[in-house]
Each structure stands twice: as C-alpha cells, then as structure tokens.
Short mmCIF file of C-alpha atoms in Angstrom, two decimals:
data_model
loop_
_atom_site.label_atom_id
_atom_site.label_comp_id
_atom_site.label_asym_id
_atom_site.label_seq_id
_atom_site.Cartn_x
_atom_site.Cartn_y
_atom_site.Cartn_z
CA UNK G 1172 1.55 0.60 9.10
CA UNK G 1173 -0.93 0.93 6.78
CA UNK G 1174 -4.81 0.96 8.16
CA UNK G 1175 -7.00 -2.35 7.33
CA UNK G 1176 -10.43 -0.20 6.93
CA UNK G 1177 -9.11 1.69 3.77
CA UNK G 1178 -8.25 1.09 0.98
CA UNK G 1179 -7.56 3.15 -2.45
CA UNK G 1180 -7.74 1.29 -6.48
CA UNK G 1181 -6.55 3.38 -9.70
CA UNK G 1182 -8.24 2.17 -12.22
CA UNK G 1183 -7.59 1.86 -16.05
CA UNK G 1184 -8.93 4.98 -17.15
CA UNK G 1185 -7.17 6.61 -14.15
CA UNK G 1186 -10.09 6.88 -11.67
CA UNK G 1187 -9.54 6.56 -7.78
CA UNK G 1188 -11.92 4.88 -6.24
CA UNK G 1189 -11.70 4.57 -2.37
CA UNK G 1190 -13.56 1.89 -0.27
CA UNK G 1191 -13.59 2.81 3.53
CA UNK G 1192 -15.36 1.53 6.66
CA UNK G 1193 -17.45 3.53 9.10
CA UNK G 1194 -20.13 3.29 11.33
CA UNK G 1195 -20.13 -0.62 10.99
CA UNK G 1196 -20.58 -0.22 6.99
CA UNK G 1197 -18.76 0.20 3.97
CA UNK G 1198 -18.87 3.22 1.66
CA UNK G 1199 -17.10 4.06 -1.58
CA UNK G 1200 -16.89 7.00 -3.62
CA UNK G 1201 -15.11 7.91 -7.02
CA UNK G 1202 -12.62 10.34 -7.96
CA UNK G 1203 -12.44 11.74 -11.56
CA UNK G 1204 -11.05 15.12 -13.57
CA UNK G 1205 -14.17 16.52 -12.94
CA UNK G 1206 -14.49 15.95 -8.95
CA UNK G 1207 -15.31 13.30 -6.01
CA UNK G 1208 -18.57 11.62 -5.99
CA UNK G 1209 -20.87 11.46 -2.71
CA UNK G 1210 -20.20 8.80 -0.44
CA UNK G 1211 -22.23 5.53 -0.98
CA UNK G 1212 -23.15 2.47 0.97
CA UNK G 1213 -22.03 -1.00 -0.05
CA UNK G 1214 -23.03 -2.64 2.72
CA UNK G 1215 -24.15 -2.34 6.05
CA UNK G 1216 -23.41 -4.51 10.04
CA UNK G 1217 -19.66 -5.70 8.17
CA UNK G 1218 -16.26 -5.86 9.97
CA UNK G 1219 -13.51 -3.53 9.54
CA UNK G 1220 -11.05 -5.93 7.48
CA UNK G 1221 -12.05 -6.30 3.64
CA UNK G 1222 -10.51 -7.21 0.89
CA UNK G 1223 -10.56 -5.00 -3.03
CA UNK G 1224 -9.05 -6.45 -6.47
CA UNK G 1225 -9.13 -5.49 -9.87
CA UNK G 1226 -9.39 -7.83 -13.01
CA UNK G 1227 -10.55 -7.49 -16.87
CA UNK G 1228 -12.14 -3.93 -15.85
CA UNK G 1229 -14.22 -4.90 -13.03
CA UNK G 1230 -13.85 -4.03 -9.12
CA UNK G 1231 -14.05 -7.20 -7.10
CA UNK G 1232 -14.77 -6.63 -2.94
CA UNK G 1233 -14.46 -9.36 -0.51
CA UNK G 1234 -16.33 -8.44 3.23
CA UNK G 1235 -17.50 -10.17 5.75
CA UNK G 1236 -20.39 -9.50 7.78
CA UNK G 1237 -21.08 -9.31 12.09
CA UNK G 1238 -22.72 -12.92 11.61
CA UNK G 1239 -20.07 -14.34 10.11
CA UNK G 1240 -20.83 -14.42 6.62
CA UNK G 1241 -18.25 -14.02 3.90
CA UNK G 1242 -19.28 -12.08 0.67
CA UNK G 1243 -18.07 -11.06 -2.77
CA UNK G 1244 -19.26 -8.29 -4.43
CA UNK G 1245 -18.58 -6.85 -8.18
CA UNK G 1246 -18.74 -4.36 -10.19
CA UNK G 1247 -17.68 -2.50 -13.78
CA UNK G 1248 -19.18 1.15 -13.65
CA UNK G 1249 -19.32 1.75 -9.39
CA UNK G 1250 -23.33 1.86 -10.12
CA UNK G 1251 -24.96 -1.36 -10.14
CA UNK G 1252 -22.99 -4.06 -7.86
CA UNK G 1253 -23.49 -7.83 -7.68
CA UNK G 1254 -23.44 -9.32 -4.58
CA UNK G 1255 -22.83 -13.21 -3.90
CA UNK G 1256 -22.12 -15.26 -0.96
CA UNK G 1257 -19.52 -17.85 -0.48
CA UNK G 1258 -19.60 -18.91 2.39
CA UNK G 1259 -22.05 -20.61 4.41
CA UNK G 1260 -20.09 -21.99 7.34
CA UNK G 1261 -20.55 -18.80 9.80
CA UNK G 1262 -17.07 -17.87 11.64
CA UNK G 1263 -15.86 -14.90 13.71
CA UNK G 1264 -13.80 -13.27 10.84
CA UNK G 1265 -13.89 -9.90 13.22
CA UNK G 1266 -9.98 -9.89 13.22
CA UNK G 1267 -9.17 -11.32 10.17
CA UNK G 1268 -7.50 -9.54 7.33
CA UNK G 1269 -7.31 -10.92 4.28
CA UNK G 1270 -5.81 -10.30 0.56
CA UNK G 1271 -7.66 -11.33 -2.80
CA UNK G 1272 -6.42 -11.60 -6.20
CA UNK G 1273 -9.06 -12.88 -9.30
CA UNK G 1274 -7.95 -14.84 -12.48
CA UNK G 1275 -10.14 -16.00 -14.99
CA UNK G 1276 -11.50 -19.10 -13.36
CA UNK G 1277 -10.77 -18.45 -9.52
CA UNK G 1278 -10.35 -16.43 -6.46
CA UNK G 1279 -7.28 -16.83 -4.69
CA UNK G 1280 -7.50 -16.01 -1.29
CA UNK G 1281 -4.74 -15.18 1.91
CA UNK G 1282 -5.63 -15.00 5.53
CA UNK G 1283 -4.65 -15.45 8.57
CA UNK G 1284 -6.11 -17.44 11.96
CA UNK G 1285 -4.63 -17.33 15.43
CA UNK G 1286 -2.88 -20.48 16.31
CA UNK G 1287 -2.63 -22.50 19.75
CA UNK G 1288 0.08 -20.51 20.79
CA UNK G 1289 -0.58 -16.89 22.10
CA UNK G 1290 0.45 -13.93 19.36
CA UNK G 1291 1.25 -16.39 16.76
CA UNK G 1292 -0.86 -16.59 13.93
CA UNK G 1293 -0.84 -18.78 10.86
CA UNK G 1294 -0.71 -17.93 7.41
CA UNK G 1295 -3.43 -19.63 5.02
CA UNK G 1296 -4.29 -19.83 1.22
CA UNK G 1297 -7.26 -21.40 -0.32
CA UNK G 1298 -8.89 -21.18 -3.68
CA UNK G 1299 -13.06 -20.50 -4.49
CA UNK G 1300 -13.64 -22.53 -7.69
CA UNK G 1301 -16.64 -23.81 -9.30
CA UNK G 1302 -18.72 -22.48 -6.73
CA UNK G 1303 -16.71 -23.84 -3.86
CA UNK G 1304 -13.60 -23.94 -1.59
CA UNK G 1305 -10.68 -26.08 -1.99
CA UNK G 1306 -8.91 -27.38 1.65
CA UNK G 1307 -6.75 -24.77 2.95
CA UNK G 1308 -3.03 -24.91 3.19
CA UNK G 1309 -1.38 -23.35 5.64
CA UNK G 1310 2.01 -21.57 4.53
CA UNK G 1311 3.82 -20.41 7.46
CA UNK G 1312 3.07 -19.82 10.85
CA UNK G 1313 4.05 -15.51 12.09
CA UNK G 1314 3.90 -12.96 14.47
CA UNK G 1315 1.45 -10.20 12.83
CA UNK G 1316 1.97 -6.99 12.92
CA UNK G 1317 -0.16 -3.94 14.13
CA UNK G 1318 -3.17 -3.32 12.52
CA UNK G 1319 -1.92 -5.27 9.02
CA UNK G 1320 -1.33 -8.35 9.88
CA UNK G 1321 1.10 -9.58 7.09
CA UNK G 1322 1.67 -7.68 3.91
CA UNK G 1323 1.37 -8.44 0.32
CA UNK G 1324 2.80 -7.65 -3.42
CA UNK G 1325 2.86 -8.76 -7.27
CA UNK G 1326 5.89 -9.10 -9.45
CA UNK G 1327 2.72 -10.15 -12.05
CA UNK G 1328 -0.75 -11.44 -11.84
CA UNK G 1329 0.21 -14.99 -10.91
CA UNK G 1330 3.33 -14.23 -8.69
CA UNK G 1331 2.94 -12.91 -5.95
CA UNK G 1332 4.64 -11.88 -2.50
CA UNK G 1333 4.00 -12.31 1.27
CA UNK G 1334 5.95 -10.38 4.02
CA UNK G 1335 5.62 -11.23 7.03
CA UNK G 1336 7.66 -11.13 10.54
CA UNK G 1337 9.05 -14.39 11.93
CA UNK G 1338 10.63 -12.97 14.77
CA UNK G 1339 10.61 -10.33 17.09
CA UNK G 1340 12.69 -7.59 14.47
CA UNK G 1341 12.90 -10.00 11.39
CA UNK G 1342 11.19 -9.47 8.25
CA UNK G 1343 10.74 -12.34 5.50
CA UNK G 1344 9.54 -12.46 2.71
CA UNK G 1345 7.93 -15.77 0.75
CA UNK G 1346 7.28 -16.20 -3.41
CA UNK G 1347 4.43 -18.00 -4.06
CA UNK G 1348 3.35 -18.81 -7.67
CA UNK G 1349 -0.75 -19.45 -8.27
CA UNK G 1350 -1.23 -21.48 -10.98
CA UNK G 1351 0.11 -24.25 -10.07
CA UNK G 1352 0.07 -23.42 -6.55
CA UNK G 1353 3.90 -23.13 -5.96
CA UNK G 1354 5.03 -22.13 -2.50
CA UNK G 1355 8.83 -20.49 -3.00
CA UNK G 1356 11.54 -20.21 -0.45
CA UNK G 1357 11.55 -18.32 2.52
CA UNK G 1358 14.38 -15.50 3.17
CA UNK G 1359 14.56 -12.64 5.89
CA UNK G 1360 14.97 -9.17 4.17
CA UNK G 1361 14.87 -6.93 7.12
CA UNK G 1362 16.45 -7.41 10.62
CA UNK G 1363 16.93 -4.85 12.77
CA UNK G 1364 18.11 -4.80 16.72
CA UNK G 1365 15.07 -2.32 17.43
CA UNK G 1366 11.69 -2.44 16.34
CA UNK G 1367 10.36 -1.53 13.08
CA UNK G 1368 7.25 0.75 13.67
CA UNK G 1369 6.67 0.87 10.24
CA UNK G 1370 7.17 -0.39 6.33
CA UNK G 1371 6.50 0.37 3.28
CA UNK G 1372 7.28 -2.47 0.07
CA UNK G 1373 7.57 -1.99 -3.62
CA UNK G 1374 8.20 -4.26 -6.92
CA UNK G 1375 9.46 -3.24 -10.00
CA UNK G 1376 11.08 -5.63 -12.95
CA UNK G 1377 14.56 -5.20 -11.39
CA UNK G 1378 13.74 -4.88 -7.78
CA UNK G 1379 12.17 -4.99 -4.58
CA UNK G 1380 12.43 -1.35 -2.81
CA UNK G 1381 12.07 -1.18 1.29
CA UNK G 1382 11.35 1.86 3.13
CA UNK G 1383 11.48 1.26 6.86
CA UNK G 1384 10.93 3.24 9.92
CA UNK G 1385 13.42 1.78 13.51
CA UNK G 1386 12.99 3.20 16.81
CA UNK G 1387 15.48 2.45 19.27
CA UNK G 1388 15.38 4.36 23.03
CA UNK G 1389 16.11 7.78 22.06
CA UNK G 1390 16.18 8.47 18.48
CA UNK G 1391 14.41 7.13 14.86
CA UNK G 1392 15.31 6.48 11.65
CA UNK G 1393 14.13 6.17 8.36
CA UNK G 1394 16.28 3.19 6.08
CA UNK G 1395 16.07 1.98 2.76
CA UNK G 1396 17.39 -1.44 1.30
CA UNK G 1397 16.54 -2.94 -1.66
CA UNK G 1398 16.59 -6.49 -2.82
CA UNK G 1399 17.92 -7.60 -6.52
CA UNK G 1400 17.81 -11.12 -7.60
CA UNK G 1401 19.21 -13.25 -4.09
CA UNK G 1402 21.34 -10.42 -2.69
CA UNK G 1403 20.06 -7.55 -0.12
CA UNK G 1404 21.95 -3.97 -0.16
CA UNK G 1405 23.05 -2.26 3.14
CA UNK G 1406 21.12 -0.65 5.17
CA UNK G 1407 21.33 2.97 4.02
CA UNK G 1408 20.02 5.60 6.44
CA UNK G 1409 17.86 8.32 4.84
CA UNK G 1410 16.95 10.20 8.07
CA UNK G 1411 17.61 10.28 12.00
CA UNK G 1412 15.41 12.25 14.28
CA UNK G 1413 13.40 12.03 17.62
CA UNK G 1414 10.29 10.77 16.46
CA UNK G 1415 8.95 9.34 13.19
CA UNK G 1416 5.16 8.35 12.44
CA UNK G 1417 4.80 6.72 9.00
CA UNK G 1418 6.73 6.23 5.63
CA UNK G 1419 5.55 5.98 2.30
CA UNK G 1420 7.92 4.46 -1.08
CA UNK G 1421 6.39 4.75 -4.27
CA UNK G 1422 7.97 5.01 -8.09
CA UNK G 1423 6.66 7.11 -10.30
CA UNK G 1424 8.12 8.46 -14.03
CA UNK G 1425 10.95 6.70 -13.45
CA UNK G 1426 11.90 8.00 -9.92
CA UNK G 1427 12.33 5.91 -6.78
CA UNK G 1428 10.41 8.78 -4.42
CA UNK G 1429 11.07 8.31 -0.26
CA UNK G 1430 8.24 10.01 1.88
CA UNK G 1431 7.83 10.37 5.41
CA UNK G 1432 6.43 12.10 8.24
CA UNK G 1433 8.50 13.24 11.64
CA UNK G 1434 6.57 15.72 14.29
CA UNK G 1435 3.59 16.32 11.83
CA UNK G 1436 6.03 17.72 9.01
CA UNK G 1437 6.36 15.34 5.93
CA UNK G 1438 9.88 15.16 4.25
CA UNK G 1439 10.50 13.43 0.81
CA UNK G 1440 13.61 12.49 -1.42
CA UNK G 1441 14.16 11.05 -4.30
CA UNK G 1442 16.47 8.50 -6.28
CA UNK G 1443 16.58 8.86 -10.13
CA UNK G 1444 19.12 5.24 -10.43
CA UNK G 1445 16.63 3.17 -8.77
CA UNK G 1446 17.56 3.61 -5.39
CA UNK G 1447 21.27 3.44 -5.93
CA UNK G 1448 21.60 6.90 -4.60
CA UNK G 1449 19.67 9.46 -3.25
CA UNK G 1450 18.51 13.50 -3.61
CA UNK G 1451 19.29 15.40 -0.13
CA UNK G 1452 16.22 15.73 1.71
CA UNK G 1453 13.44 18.44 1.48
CA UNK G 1454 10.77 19.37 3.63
CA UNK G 1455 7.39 18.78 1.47
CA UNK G 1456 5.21 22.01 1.38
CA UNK G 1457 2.85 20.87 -0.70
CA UNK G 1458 -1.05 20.32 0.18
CA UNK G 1459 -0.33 17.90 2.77
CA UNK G 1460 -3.19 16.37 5.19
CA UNK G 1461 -3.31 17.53 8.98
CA UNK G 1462 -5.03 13.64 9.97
CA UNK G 1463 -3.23 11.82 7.70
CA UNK G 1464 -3.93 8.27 7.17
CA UNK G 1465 -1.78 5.31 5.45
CA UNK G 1466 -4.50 2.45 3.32
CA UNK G 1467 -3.29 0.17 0.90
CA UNK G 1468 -3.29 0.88 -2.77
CA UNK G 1469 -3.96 -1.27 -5.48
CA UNK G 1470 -3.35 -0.36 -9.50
CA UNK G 1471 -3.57 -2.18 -12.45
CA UNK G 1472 -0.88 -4.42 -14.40
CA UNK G 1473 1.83 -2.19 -15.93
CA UNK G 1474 0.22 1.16 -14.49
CA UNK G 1475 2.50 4.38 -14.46
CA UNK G 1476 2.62 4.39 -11.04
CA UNK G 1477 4.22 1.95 -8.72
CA UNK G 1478 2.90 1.99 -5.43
CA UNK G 1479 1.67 -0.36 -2.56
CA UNK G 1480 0.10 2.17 -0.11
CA UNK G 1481 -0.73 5.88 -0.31
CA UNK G 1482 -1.73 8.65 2.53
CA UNK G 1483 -5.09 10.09 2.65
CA UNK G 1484 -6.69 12.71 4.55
CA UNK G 1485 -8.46 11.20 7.78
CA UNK G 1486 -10.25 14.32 7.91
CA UNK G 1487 -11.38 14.94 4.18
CA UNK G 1488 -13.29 11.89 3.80
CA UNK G 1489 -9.53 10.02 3.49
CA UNK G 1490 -8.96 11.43 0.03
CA UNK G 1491 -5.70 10.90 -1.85
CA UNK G 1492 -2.51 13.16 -0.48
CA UNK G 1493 0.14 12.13 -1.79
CA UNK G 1494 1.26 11.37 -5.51
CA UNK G 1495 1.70 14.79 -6.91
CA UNK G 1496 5.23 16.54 -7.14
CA UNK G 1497 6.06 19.32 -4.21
CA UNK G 1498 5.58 22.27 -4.98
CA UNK G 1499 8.56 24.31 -3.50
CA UNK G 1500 10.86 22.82 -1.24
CA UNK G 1501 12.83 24.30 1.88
CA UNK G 1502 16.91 22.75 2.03
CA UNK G 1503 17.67 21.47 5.01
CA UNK G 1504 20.11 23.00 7.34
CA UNK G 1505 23.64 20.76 5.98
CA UNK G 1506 22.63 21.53 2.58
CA UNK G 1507 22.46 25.32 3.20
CA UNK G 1508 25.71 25.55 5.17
CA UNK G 1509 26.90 23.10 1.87
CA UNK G 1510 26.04 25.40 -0.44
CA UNK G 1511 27.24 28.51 1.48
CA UNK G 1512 31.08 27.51 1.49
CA UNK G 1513 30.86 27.69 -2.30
CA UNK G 1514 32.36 30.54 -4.19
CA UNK G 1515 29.26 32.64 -5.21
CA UNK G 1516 28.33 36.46 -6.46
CA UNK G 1517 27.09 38.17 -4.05
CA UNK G 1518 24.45 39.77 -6.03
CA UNK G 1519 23.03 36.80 -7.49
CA UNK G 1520 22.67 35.40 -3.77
CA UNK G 1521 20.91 38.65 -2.93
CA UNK G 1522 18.83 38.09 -5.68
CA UNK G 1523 17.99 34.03 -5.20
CA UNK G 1524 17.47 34.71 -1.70
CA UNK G 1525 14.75 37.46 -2.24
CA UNK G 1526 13.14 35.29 -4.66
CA UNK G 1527 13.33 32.40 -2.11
CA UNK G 1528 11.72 34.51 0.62
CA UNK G 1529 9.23 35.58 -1.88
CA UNK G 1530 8.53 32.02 -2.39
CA UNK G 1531 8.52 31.77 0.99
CA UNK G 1532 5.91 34.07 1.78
CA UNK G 1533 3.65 32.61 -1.05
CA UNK G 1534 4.23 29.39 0.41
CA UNK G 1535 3.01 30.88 3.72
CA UNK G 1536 0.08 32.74 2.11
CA UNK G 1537 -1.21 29.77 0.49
CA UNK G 1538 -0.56 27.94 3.55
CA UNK G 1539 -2.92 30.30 5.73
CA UNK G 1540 -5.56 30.10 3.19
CA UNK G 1541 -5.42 26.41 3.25
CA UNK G 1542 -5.56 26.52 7.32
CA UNK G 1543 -8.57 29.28 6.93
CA UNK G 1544 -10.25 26.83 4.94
CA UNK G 1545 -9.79 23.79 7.36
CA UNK G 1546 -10.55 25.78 10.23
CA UNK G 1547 -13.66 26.78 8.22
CA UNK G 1548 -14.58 22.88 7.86
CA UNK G 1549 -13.99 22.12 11.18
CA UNK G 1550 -15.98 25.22 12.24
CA UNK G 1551 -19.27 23.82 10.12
CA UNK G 1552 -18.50 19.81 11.10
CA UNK G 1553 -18.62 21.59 14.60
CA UNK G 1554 -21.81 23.72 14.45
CA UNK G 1555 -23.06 20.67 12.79
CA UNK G 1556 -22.31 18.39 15.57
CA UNK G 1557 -23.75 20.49 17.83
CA UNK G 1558 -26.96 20.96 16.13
CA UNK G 1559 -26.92 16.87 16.24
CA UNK G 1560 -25.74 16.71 20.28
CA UNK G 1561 -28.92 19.85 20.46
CA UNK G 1562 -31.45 17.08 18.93
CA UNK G 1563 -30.43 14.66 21.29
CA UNK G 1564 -30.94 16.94 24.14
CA UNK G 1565 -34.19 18.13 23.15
CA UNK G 1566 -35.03 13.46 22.50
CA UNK G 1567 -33.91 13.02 25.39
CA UNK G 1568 -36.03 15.44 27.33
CA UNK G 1569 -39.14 14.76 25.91
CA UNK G 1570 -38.13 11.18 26.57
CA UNK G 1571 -37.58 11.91 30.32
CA UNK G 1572 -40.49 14.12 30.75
CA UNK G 1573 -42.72 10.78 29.32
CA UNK G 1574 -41.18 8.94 31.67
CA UNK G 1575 -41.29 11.25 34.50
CA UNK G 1576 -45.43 11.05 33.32
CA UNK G 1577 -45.45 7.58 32.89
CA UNK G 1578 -44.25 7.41 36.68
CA UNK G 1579 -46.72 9.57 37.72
CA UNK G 1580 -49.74 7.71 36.51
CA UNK G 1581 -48.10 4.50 37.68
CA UNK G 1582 -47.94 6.45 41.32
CA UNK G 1583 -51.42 7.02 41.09
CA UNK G 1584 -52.63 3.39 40.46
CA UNK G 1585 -50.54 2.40 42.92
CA UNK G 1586 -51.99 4.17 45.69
CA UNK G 1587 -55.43 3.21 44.29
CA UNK G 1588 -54.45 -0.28 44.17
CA UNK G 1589 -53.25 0.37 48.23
CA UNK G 1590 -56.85 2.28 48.81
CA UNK G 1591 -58.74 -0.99 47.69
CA UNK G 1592 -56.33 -3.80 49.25
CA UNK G 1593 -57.00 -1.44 52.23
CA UNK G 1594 -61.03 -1.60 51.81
CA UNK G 1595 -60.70 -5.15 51.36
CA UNK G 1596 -58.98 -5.68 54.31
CA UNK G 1597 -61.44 -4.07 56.63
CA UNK G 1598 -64.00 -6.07 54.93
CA UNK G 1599 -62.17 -9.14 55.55
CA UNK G 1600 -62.05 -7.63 59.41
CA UNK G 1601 -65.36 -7.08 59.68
CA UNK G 1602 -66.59 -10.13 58.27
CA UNK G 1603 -64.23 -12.16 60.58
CA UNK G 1604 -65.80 -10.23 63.42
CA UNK G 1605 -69.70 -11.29 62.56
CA UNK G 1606 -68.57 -15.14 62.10
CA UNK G 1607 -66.85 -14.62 65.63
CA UNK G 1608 -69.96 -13.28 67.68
CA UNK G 1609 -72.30 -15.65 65.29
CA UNK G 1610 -70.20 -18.67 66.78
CA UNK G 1611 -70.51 -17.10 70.14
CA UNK G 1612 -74.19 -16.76 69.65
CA UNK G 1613 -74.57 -19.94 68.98
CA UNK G 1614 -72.75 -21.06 71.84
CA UNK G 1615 -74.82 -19.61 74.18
CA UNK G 1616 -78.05 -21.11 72.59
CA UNK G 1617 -76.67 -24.22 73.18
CA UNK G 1618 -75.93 -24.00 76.61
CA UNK G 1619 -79.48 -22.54 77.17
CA UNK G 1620 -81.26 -25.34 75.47
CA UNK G 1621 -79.52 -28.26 77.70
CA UNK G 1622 -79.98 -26.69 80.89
CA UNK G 1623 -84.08 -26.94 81.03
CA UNK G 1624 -84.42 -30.29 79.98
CA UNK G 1625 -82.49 -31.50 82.64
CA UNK G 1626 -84.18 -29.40 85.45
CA UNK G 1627 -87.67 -30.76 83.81
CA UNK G 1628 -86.32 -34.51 83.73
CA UNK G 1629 -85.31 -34.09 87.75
CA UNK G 1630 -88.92 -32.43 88.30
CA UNK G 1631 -90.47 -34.99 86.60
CA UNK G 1632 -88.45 -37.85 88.10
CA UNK G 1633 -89.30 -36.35 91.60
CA UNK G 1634 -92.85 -35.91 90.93
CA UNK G 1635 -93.13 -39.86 89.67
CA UNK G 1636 -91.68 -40.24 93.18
CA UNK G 1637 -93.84 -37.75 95.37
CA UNK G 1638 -97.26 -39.20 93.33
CA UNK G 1639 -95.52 -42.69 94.67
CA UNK G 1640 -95.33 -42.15 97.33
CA UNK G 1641 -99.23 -40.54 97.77
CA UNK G 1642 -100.16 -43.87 95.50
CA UNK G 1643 -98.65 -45.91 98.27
CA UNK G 1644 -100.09 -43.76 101.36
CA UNK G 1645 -103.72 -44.08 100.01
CA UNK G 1646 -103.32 -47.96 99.42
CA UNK G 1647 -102.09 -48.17 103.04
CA UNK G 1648 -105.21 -46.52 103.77
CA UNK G 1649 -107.71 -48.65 102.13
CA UNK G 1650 -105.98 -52.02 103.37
CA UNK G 1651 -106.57 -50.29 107.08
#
C-alpha cells in the first residue's frame, strides 16, 4: 500500500513537486528539466497524514498539527505560501488520513474516525464553505487498511471514487457526486479467499483498471481485473511467485503498463487494448530504487499520464522511479524456451545472442556504476553520521564532566554544611551543660540559706528561755 507521509503532484507545466514528512515536519521540493530543488520546510510539530490538491494552477495542502489544529496552506509558484486555519475545535487527528479536492467555492473533504466497535472505522465527508464547516455525513462504516486507510479516485473534478474494504478480503467501491452531494451505490470489485497485501486503482473514460497483489500460505500473485460500466472481468493472473512486495498500474501513451516488485527485482508488462490482453513479462533493468517507496500521486485534469500512485526512492530523498520506459529487458525463462522451438538461422541467433550479451554486459556495467555511486552516498551519509554521533560524544562529555564538577562542589558544601551542624551541636552541648551546673548551683545556695535561720531561730528561742528562766531566779530572790 501506498505510504500516507508522501505524496508526489505533476503539475501543468510538467513539474513534480513532492511533499514528504520527516522529523515531525513537512518539506517539499521541486523537480524541473533543469534539476531538483533543496528541500524546504512547510511546517514544523505536524502529523504524518496530510492531504495535497491541485486547482486553477495553485497547490492546495491540508495538515494538521501535534495540538490538534487543522490547516490549509496554498500556493502558485512553491515560493511564497499562504497559510490559514480552519479549524478551531482542537482534536487528536494523529491517525487520521484524509483526501481533499477544491472547486471554486469549497473544499470538499474525506476522512475517517474510529467507531465504537474495535478496527472499524467510519467513513466521513464534510464541506469548508464561507469560512466554515457544514455537519458531517457519514458514508459508510469499513475496515481500513494498512497504512492508507481507504483509497480514493476521479472519473472528473466533481465525481469522484472511494475504495474501501467491507470485509475481511472484499473490496468496494462507492460513486459519490459533489455538487449536489450525491452518494452512489455501493458494489464489491475485489474478493479474494486470501488477503490482498496490496492495490493499486486507475480511471480512464472507459474503465476502471485493478492491479492487486494475494498472498495465500505458500505462494503470491499479482491479478488484474478491470471494471467497465456494471460488469467486472475475471480475475486474470499476471504473475505467481514466493513473495511479492508492492504493485504499481499506471497508463501512459496509450498503454495499460503493470509494475511490480518480487525479492527486490521489479518486473513490468504491458497491455496496448486497454487491459484486454497482455505483453509477456520482463524483468525491468532500468534505474530502479534499492529503498523503494509507494506515495500517492496526484496530476491534473486530462494529463498524459494516468496514474494514482508512483514509487520513489526512500533513499534519494523519495524522488520519482518509475514512469520512464525500460531500458533493455531480460525474457523470462517460458518465453526463451518459446522462442527456441521456432525454426531459426543459426547464424542470426549467433549473432542476436552476442548482441544480447553485449547488452548484457552494458546493462551490468552501468549497473556497477550505479551501485559505485550508491555505495559512494551511503559511504558520505555514513562518515557524515558519524561526524554527527562524534559531536554528540564530545556534548555529552563535556556535559558529564560539568556534572561530575557540579557534584563535586555540591560534595564540598555538604561536608561544610556537616562541619557547622557539627559546631553547632557542641555548642548546643555545652551550653546545656552550664544551665545544668547553674541550676545545681543554685540549688545548693538554697539549701545553705534555710539551714542558718533555723539554727538562729532555735538559739534564739532557747536563749528567750535560759534569760527566763535567770529573770525568774532573780525575782525569786528579791521576794526572799
């Protein structure tokens, strides 16, 4: 399936411009005839899922931010963009993916929510206009798929079509019209016992073309159908293998062209009767990425090319792979053996097969130089990753020899702080010991004090009664 954090616009003097999130931002850069821009910020602290349309010659990009706020940006010549937001009501929008398409007087908006129950999610539309939101409808309630929830398409500017699963291996699709808000029927166009790992959706004026990748127990395959008017075509199997990773459909001068990718090696075909029949398969040798990456790919009305999604280079800054014509080919084994039970000359077979070994070994050469290169790239990103992880080391460092000084000096006023409390204490100590002998020698005065009062009292009492008693002894004396 295609990825939700890239995304790819032609526009209508045939530039590429690709929008792609990283590092919790959004960037963008341009590709013309003379090159690829530098990589630019749009915005910054943004979730993964955005949304990118194209309308009267002006780029239109729908993101939402970590706070939950919901913006629309614009612009006509990728320099100066106008930002605006439409939402003040703040959500979680982390996980929600969601497909935009302008007209003249609106933005027409598709998203999805989870629902009550778990891994079913429901399918909403709503309309910005006049500088606000119209109520939501919900169209259909689905079981998303990997990282793309639901997928869309246009059979024209106000038509346009939603696939989604409904089931387990069951793929519908659902017309809707815009203006007036029409939803259309609902019909399944794919089901499959096994699961489908991945899909890739066309429209043309005749047709809807499916590429699909099933993967049952042991083996994989690659099938196209096709839908015309109300009837679907046969499954018709393209491809059968171990493994399979993605699949690409795409139309292009007239030819229905099949790509996909099994082991690492891409293989293509192509159909010349719209998809009626096919060419026998061929191994792509063309420039072909090593991390390649499926985003979703937008054009404008009535553009030469016909395509939904395209593959891009995960390692290259997710640059455009695909689109060009192969440049040689390698038959597969059948068509070899095919072509060898066919009366020939053996000279002329001497001579194609030289030529094809020649190719061969240009194919090879050019191959090397190509690896040489990437090696080369990943040989800088490395050195410069390791200047980066070097910087650190040296940050960190100086940040744990501060700290390691920091805890030093805190060591040291810690045992100062013990030194004092410890000075304090024996003044406490000794100060408690002078109140204690104070009280005692207080005490003691005390006692002293009482004790010779009492002794004088009893002398005195007695010596009132001894100078009595001589009183008394002299008046007996006089009286005698």
């Amino acid at each position: 399936m295609q990825i939700p954090y890239v995304k790819y616009l032609k526009t209508k003097n045939q530039d590429t411009l690709i929008v792609y999130f990283e590092r919790n931002a959004l960037f963008f850069k341009v590709g013309t005839n003379s090159g690829w821009s530098h990589s630019q910020m749009i915005a910054d602290e943004v979730n993964p899922s955005f949304a990118l349309s194209y309308y009267n010659g002006e780029v239109f990009l729908l993101y939402s931010t970590r706070l939950g706020e919901l913006y629309i940006v614009k612009t006509a010549d990728f320099i100066q963009w106008d930002r605006k937001q439409i939402s003040i009501e703040k959500k979680d929008l982390s996980q929600t993916k969601f497909f935009m398409t302008i007209d003249q007087s609106a933005l027409h908006l598709f998203y999805h929510l989870p629902t009550e129950t778990a891994g079913v999610h429901a399918l909403i539309y709503t309309v910005f206009r006049n500088g606000k939101w119209e109520k939501p409808c919900q169209i259909d309630r689905f079981l998303p798929f990997g990282q793309t929830p639901f997928l869309t398409g246009k059979r024209n500017p106000r038509h346009i079509m939603l696939y989604y699963r409904t089931a387990r291996n069951i793929v519908t699709v659902r017309e809707m019209l815009l203006s007036p808000s029409t939803i259309g029927s609902m019909y399944p166009v794919i089901q499959t016992p096994y699961p489908c790992t991945d899909l890739s959706i066309i429209q043309d004026e005749e047709r809807i073309h499916m590429l699909y990748i099933v993967r049952s127990f042991f083996r994989s395959q690659v099938i196209y159908q096709y839908k015309q008017s109300t009837s679907i075509s046969a499954p018709r199997v393209l491809w059968e293998g171990g493994s399979c990773e993605q699949c690409l459909i795409f139309k292009k001068n007239h030819k229905l062209e099949a790509m996909w990718t099994a082991t690492g090696q891409p293989y293509c075909c192509q159909s010349v009767d719209n998809g009626n029949s096919f060419s026998p398969i061929e191994r792509y040798t063309a420039l072909f990425p090593y991390h390649c990456v499926k985003g979703e790919f937008l054009t404008e009305d009535k553009a030469i090319l016909n395509a939904s999604e395209a593959f891009g280079d995960g390692q290259n800054g997710f640059q455009l792979a695909v689109f060009t014509p192969a440049a040689s080919v390698i038959l597969l084994e059948n068509d070899i053996m095919a072509a060898s039970k066919e009366p020939h000359d053996y000279l002329g077979s001497f001579t194609t097969t030289q030529q094809s070994k020649n190719r061969q070994i240009e194919e090879l050469t050019k191959l090397l130089v190509r690896r040489g290169e990437e090696l080369a790239n990943l040989n800088m990103r490395w050195r410069e990753r390791q200047n980066r992880v070097e910087i650190e080391k040296q940050n960190l460092a100086a940040q744990v020899s501060a700290l390691e000084t920091e805890n030093i000096v805190l060591k040291e006023k810690v045992a100062s702080l013990e030194r004092e409390n410890k000075k304090l204490e024996e003044i406490v100590a000794s100060q408690s010991q002078k109140e204690q002998k104070k009280e005692e020698e207080d005490s003691l005065e005390e006692n002293i004090t009482v004790l010779p009062d009492e002794s004088m009292q009893k002398t005195v009492v007695e010596g009132e009664t001894i100078n009595t008693s001589l009183f008394e002894q002299e008046d007996d004396s006089v009286l005698s």
